[in-house]
PDB file of C-alpha atoms in Angstrom:
ATOM      1  CA  MET A  11    -223.023 110.915-118.922  1.00  0.00           C
ATOM      2  CA  THR A  12    -220.992 113.082-116.601  1.00  0.00           C
ATOM      3  CA  GLU A  13    -218.740 114.631-119.196  1.00  0.00           C
ATOM      4  CA  LYS A  14    -218.974 118.362-119.592  1.00  0.00           C
ATOM      5  CA  LEU A  15    -221.201 119.555-122.410  1.00  0.00           C
ATOM      6  CA  THR A  16    -219.389 120.779-125.496  1.00  0.00           C
ATOM      7  CA  PRO A  17    -219.904 124.441-126.454  1.00  0.00           C
ATOM      8  CA  GLU A  18    -222.142 123.276-129.325  1.00  0.00           C
ATOM      9  CA  ALA A  19    -224.312 121.085-127.075  1.00  0.00           C
ATOM     10  CA  ARG A  20    -224.523 123.922-124.589  1.00  0.00           C
ATOM     11  CA  ALA A  21    -225.804 126.390-127.171  1.00  0.00           C
ATOM     12  CA  GLU A  22    -228.423 123.893-128.375  1.00  0.00           C
ATOM     13  CA  ILE A  23    -229.585 123.172-124.842  1.00  0.00           C
ATOM     14  CA  LEU A  24    -229.966 126.814-123.896  1.00  0.00           C
ATOM     15  CA  ALA A  25    -231.963 127.399-127.063  1.00  0.00           C
ATOM     16  CA  GLU A  26    -234.228 124.460-126.159  1.00  0.00           C
ATOM     17  CA  LEU A  27    -234.705 125.187-122.452  1.00  0.00           C
ATOM     18  CA  ALA A  28    -236.739 128.386-122.313  1.00  0.00           C
ATOM     19  CA  GLY A  29    -236.081 130.597-119.320  1.00  0.00           C
ATOM     20  CA  TRP A  30    -232.908 128.815-118.226  1.00  0.00           C
ATOM     21  CA  SER A  31    -229.758 130.890-118.229  1.00  0.00           C
ATOM     22  CA  LEU A  32    -226.088 130.432-117.467  1.00  0.00           C
ATOM     23  CA  ILE A  33    -224.930 131.693-114.085  1.00  0.00           C
ATOM     24  CA  GLU A  34    -222.089 134.172-114.221  1.00  0.00           C
ATOM     25  CA  GLY A  35    -218.886 132.762-112.786  1.00  0.00           C
ATOM     26  CA  ARG A  36    -220.188 129.178-112.597  1.00  0.00           C
ATOM     27  CA  ASP A  37    -220.712 126.444-115.151  1.00  0.00           C
ATOM     28  CA  ALA A  38    -224.347 126.053-114.105  1.00  0.00           C
ATOM     29  CA  ILE A  39    -227.831 126.994-115.268  1.00  0.00           C
ATOM     30  CA  GLU A  40    -230.667 128.543-113.275  1.00  0.00           C
ATOM     31  CA  LYS A  41    -234.351 129.323-113.537  1.00  0.00           C
ATOM     32  CA  SER A  42    -236.977 130.838-111.246  1.00  0.00           C
ATOM     33  CA  PHE A  43    -240.522 129.546-111.070  1.00  0.00           C
ATOM     34  CA  LYS A  44    -243.587 131.230-109.599  1.00  0.00           C
ATOM     35  CA  PHE A  45    -246.730 129.412-108.541  1.00  0.00           C
ATOM     36  CA  LYS A  46    -250.130 130.406-107.145  1.00  0.00           C
ATOM     37  CA  ASN A  47    -249.259 129.491-103.565  1.00  0.00           C
ATOM     38  CA  PHE A  48    -247.054 127.276-101.399  1.00  0.00           C
ATOM     39  CA  SER A  49    -249.162 124.190-102.016  1.00  0.00           C
ATOM     40  CA  GLN A  50    -248.610 124.390-105.767  1.00  0.00           C
ATOM     41  CA  ALA A  51    -244.920 125.208-105.355  1.00  0.00           C
ATOM     42  CA  TRP A  52    -244.487 122.243-103.027  1.00  0.00           C
ATOM     43  CA  GLY A  53    -246.344 119.921-105.400  1.00  0.00           C
ATOM     44  CA  PHE A  54    -243.940 120.926-108.144  1.00  0.00           C
ATOM     45  CA  MET A  55    -240.923 120.488-105.881  1.00  0.00           C
ATOM     46  CA  SER A  56    -242.116 117.038-104.824  1.00  0.00           C
ATOM     47  CA  ARG A  57    -242.237 115.875-108.426  1.00  0.00           C
ATOM     48  CA  VAL A  58    -238.775 117.303-109.056  1.00  0.00           C
ATOM     49  CA  ALA A  59    -237.488 115.580-105.897  1.00  0.00           C
ATOM     50  CA  LEU A  60    -238.723 112.175-107.075  1.00  0.00           C
ATOM     51  CA  ALA A  61    -237.178 112.674-110.512  1.00  0.00           C
ATOM     52  CA  ALA A  62    -233.907 113.883-108.989  1.00  0.00           C
ATOM     53  CA  GLU A  63    -233.678 110.844-106.747  1.00  0.00           C
ATOM     54  CA  ALA A  64    -234.466 108.509-109.661  1.00  0.00           C
ATOM     55  CA  LEU A  65    -231.786 110.161-111.812  1.00  0.00           C
ATOM     56  CA  ASN A  66    -229.414 110.314-108.843  1.00  0.00           C
ATOM     57  CA  HIS A  67    -228.838 113.925-109.783  1.00  0.00           C
ATOM     58  CA  HIS A  68    -230.050 116.620-107.420  1.00  0.00           C
ATOM     59  CA  PRO A  69    -230.724 120.326-107.817  1.00  0.00           C
ATOM     60  CA  GLU A  70    -229.487 123.196-105.685  1.00  0.00           C
ATOM     61  CA  TRP A  71    -232.737 124.957-104.932  1.00  0.00           C
ATOM     62  CA  SER A  72    -234.551 127.375-102.698  1.00  0.00           C
ATOM     63  CA  ASN A  73    -238.180 128.134-101.963  1.00  0.00           C
ATOM     64  CA  VAL A  74    -239.965 131.133-100.499  1.00  0.00           C
ATOM     65  CA  TYR A  75    -243.738 130.591-100.367  1.00  0.00           C
ATOM     66  CA  ASN A  76    -244.837 130.424-104.032  1.00  0.00           C
ATOM     67  CA  ARG A  77    -241.397 130.881-105.545  1.00  0.00           C
ATOM     68  CA  VAL A  78    -238.820 128.228-106.402  1.00  0.00           C
ATOM     69  CA  HIS A  79    -235.329 128.934-107.687  1.00  0.00           C
ATOM     70  CA  ILE A  80    -233.368 126.058-109.189  1.00  0.00           C
ATOM     71  CA  VAL A  81    -229.671 125.764-110.049  1.00  0.00           C
ATOM     72  CA  LEU A  82    -228.381 122.776-111.990  1.00  0.00           C
ATOM     73  CA  THR A  83    -224.779 121.677-112.328  1.00  0.00           C
ATOM     74  CA  THR A  84    -222.861 118.410-112.112  1.00  0.00           C
ATOM     75  CA  HIS A  85    -220.326 118.176-109.304  1.00  0.00           C
ATOM     76  CA  ASP A  86    -218.688 115.079-110.817  1.00  0.00           C
ATOM     77  CA  CYS A  87    -217.438 117.070-113.811  1.00  0.00           C
ATOM     78  CA  ASP A  88    -217.543 120.485-112.130  1.00  0.00           C
ATOM     79  CA  GLY A  89    -219.872 121.847-114.792  1.00  0.00           C
ATOM     80  CA  LEU A  90    -222.884 121.222-116.999  1.00  0.00           C
ATOM     81  CA  SER A  91    -223.471 117.689-118.251  1.00  0.00           C
ATOM     82  CA  GLU A  92    -226.196 115.620-119.906  1.00  0.00           C
ATOM     83  CA  ARG A  93    -227.558 114.951-116.418  1.00  0.00           C
ATOM     84  CA  ASP A  94    -228.488 118.595-116.015  1.00  0.00           C
ATOM     85  CA  VAL A  95    -230.236 118.561-119.368  1.00  0.00           C
ATOM     86  CA  LYS A  96    -232.222 115.452-118.410  1.00  0.00           C
ATOM     87  CA  LEU A  97    -233.320 116.950-115.116  1.00  0.00           C
ATOM     88  CA  ALA A  98    -234.100 120.355-116.653  1.00  0.00           C
ATOM     89  CA  ARG A  99    -236.339 118.687-119.236  1.00  0.00           C
ATOM     90  CA  LYS A 100    -238.263 116.909-116.499  1.00  0.00           C
ATOM     91  CA  ILE A 101    -238.543 120.133-114.510  1.00  0.00           C
ATOM     92  CA  GLU A 102    -240.033 121.860-117.551  1.00  0.00           C
ATOM     93  CA  ILE A 103    -242.675 119.157-117.845  1.00  0.00           C
ATOM     94  CA  TYR A 104    -243.656 119.474-114.179  1.00  0.00           C
ATOM     95  CA  ALA A 105    -243.742 123.271-114.313  1.00  0.00           C
ATOM     96  CA  ALA A 106    -245.912 123.351-117.433  1.00  0.00           C
TER      97      ALA A 106
ATOM     98  CA  MET B  18    -249.803 136.121 -82.953  1.00  0.00           C
ATOM     99  CA  THR B  19    -248.056 138.274 -85.538  1.00  0.00           C
ATOM    100  CA  GLU B  20    -246.727 140.884 -83.154  1.00  0.00           C
ATOM    101  CA  LYS B  21    -242.979 141.178 -82.983  1.00  0.00           C
ATOM    102  CA  LEU B  22    -241.324 139.305 -80.147  1.00  0.00           C
ATOM    103  CA  THR B  23    -240.210 141.459 -77.237  1.00  0.00           C
ATOM    104  CA  PRO B  24    -236.478 141.514 -76.468  1.00  0.00           C
ATOM    105  CA  GLU B  25    -237.164 139.316 -73.416  1.00  0.00           C
ATOM    106  CA  ALA B  26    -239.135 136.735 -75.409  1.00  0.00           C
ATOM    107  CA  ARG B  27    -236.440 136.770 -78.056  1.00  0.00           C
ATOM    108  CA  ALA B  28    -233.684 136.014 -75.565  1.00  0.00           C
ATOM    109  CA  GLU B  29    -235.713 133.150 -74.077  1.00  0.00           C
ATOM    110  CA  ILE B  30    -236.442 131.677 -77.493  1.00  0.00           C
ATOM    111  CA  LEU B  31    -232.836 131.759 -78.625  1.00  0.00           C
ATOM    112  CA  ALA B  32    -231.808 130.056 -75.408  1.00  0.00           C
ATOM    113  CA  GLU B  33    -234.440 127.356 -75.999  1.00  0.00           C
ATOM    114  CA  LEU B  34    -233.834 126.754 -79.711  1.00  0.00           C
ATOM    115  CA  ALA B  35    -230.385 125.180 -79.925  1.00  0.00           C
ATOM    116  CA  GLY B  36    -228.443 125.979 -83.070  1.00  0.00           C
ATOM    117  CA  TRP B  37    -230.723 128.765 -84.235  1.00  0.00           C
ATOM    118  CA  SER B  38    -229.124 132.175 -84.550  1.00  0.00           C
ATOM    119  CA  LEU B  39    -230.156 135.706 -85.476  1.00  0.00           C
ATOM    120  CA  ILE B  40    -229.243 136.813 -88.979  1.00  0.00           C
ATOM    121  CA  GLU B  41    -227.202 139.985 -89.159  1.00  0.00           C
ATOM    122  CA  GLY B  42    -229.127 142.871 -90.649  1.00  0.00           C
ATOM    123  CA  ARG B  43    -232.498 141.059 -90.567  1.00  0.00           C
ATOM    124  CA  ASP B  44    -234.966 140.297 -87.817  1.00  0.00           C
ATOM    125  CA  ALA B  45    -234.906 136.597 -88.645  1.00  0.00           C
ATOM    126  CA  ILE B  46    -233.401 133.340 -87.361  1.00  0.00           C
ATOM    127  CA  GLU B  47    -231.576 130.647 -89.289  1.00  0.00           C
ATOM    128  CA  LYS B  48    -230.283 127.130 -88.871  1.00  0.00           C
ATOM    129  CA  SER B  49    -228.527 124.593 -91.104  1.00  0.00           C
ATOM    130  CA  PHE B  50    -229.311 120.902 -91.012  1.00  0.00           C
ATOM    131  CA  LYS B  51    -227.293 118.014 -92.409  1.00  0.00           C
ATOM    132  CA  PHE B  52    -228.697 114.579 -93.194  1.00  0.00           C
ATOM    133  CA  LYS B  53    -227.301 111.295 -94.476  1.00  0.00           C
ATOM    134  CA  ASN B  54    -228.526 111.793 -98.020  1.00  0.00           C
ATOM    135  CA  PHE B  55    -231.150 113.526-100.159  1.00  0.00           C
ATOM    136  CA  SER B  56    -233.857 111.051 -99.233  1.00  0.00           C
ATOM    137  CA  GLN B  57    -233.530 111.871 -95.547  1.00  0.00           C
ATOM    138  CA  ALA B  58    -233.277 115.606 -96.199  1.00  0.00           C
ATOM    139  CA  TRP B  59    -236.391 115.477 -98.353  1.00  0.00           C
ATOM    140  CA  GLY B  60    -238.295 113.459 -95.743  1.00  0.00           C
ATOM    141  CA  PHE B  61    -237.485 116.144 -93.203  1.00  0.00           C
ATOM    142  CA  MET B  62    -238.478 118.932 -95.596  1.00  0.00           C
ATOM    143  CA  SER B  63    -241.766 117.202 -96.368  1.00  0.00           C
ATOM    144  CA  ARG B  64    -242.718 117.151 -92.695  1.00  0.00           C
ATOM    145  CA  VAL B  65    -241.752 120.806 -92.340  1.00  0.00           C
ATOM    146  CA  ALA B  66    -243.808 121.648 -95.449  1.00  0.00           C
ATOM    147  CA  LEU B  67    -246.934 120.025 -94.008  1.00  0.00           C
ATOM    148  CA  ALA B  68    -246.476 121.831 -90.694  1.00  0.00           C
ATOM    149  CA  ALA B  69    -245.825 125.134 -92.475  1.00  0.00           C
ATOM    150  CA  GLU B  70    -248.993 124.810 -94.528  1.00  0.00           C
ATOM    151  CA  ALA B  71    -251.036 123.880 -91.442  1.00  0.00           C
ATOM    152  CA  LEU B  72    -249.659 126.892 -89.533  1.00  0.00           C
ATOM    153  CA  ASN B  73    -250.016 129.075 -92.637  1.00  0.00           C
ATOM    154  CA  HIS B  74    -246.473 130.177 -91.949  1.00  0.00           C
ATOM    155  CA  HIS B  75    -243.767 129.222 -94.411  1.00  0.00           C
ATOM    156  CA  PRO B  76    -239.986 129.101 -94.205  1.00  0.00           C
ATOM    157  CA  GLU B  77    -237.437 130.586 -96.580  1.00  0.00           C
ATOM    158  CA  TRP B  78    -235.276 127.589 -97.248  1.00  0.00           C
ATOM    159  CA  SER B  79    -232.756 125.990 -99.541  1.00  0.00           C
ATOM    160  CA  ASN B  80    -231.518 122.459-100.123  1.00  0.00           C
ATOM    161  CA  VAL B  81    -228.377 121.021-101.663  1.00  0.00           C
ATOM    162  CA  TYR B  82    -228.400 117.206-101.570  1.00  0.00           C
ATOM    163  CA  ASN B  83    -228.191 116.314 -97.844  1.00  0.00           C
ATOM    164  CA  ARG B  84    -228.150 119.882 -96.544  1.00  0.00           C
ATOM    165  CA  VAL B  85    -231.094 122.106 -95.662  1.00  0.00           C
ATOM    166  CA  HIS B  86    -230.819 125.736 -94.620  1.00  0.00           C
ATOM    167  CA  ILE B  87    -233.869 127.372 -93.047  1.00  0.00           C
ATOM    168  CA  VAL B  88    -234.639 131.040 -92.371  1.00  0.00           C
ATOM    169  CA  LEU B  89    -237.672 132.029 -90.325  1.00  0.00           C
ATOM    170  CA  THR B  90    -239.249 135.456 -90.115  1.00  0.00           C
ATOM    171  CA  THR B  91    -242.771 136.879 -90.234  1.00  0.00           C
ATOM    172  CA  HIS B  92    -243.516 139.171 -93.149  1.00  0.00           C
ATOM    173  CA  ASP B  93    -246.743 140.477 -91.528  1.00  0.00           C
ATOM    174  CA  CYS B  94    -244.773 142.142 -88.744  1.00  0.00           C
ATOM    175  CA  ASP B  95    -241.482 142.433 -90.622  1.00  0.00           C
ATOM    176  CA  GLY B  96    -239.651 140.494 -87.923  1.00  0.00           C
ATOM    177  CA  LEU B  97    -239.720 137.561 -85.537  1.00  0.00           C
ATOM    178  CA  SER B  98    -243.066 136.551 -84.035  1.00  0.00           C
ATOM    179  CA  GLU B  99    -244.645 133.680 -82.101  1.00  0.00           C
ATOM    180  CA  ARG B 100    -245.297 132.021 -85.474  1.00  0.00           C
ATOM    181  CA  ASP B 101    -241.576 131.584 -86.044  1.00  0.00           C
ATOM    182  CA  VAL B 102    -241.183 130.057 -82.621  1.00  0.00           C
ATOM    183  CA  LYS B 103    -244.028 127.596 -83.261  1.00  0.00           C
ATOM    184  CA  LEU B 104    -242.563 126.520 -86.585  1.00  0.00           C
ATOM    185  CA  ALA B 105    -239.010 126.318 -85.221  1.00  0.00           C
ATOM    186  CA  ARG B 106    -240.202 124.035 -82.409  1.00  0.00           C
ATOM    187  CA  LYS B 107    -241.823 121.697 -84.945  1.00  0.00           C
ATOM    188  CA  ILE B 108    -238.700 121.764 -87.107  1.00  0.00           C
ATOM    189  CA  GLU B 109    -236.619 120.716 -84.097  1.00  0.00           C
ATOM    190  CA  ILE B 110    -238.916 117.747 -83.497  1.00  0.00           C
ATOM    191  CA  TYR B 111    -238.632 116.591 -87.115  1.00  0.00           C
ATOM    192  CA  ALA B 112    -234.861 117.047 -87.208  1.00  0.00           C
ATOM    193  CA  ALA B 113    -234.340 115.081 -84.001  1.00  0.00           C
TER     194      ALA B 113
END
């Protein structure tokens, strides 16, 4: 679960997760989200927070009013793992 | 309410708000908070979010697990205003 993704898995994941991209200089992925206002951004973040706590895998994220920026990586393996994929998939559902 | 703080008001505020400091190159204040875990950090952030929405004044903030970093400034006046002071005071209560 916390093993680093293979290059093949990584390529598949990035093809699946629209809008997510690798961060230069880090084995991590990021995506920015824009909502109508703070209330909608916070609603989204609250759902992500519950999922993160349930998965015991938490994002690095920031928020400015209606914008949310999320970085995912796994500290246990110092890079991308299945955990990031799981959380990213949930995030995509909540952002839809 | 959205007028820039005078230099005198600014000095008073910074003396009152322990741990808050001016950001170099921006008319804004910042403070970092550390909690026991994500659950406690998120509880704190949720209270700040409700206060921010009620004041119609929102922070720029980021979270990594048990850490929360908050920046306050007022875009309407492109600098620090009474609104930042109000929100900072609430934040201090919730962090206590």
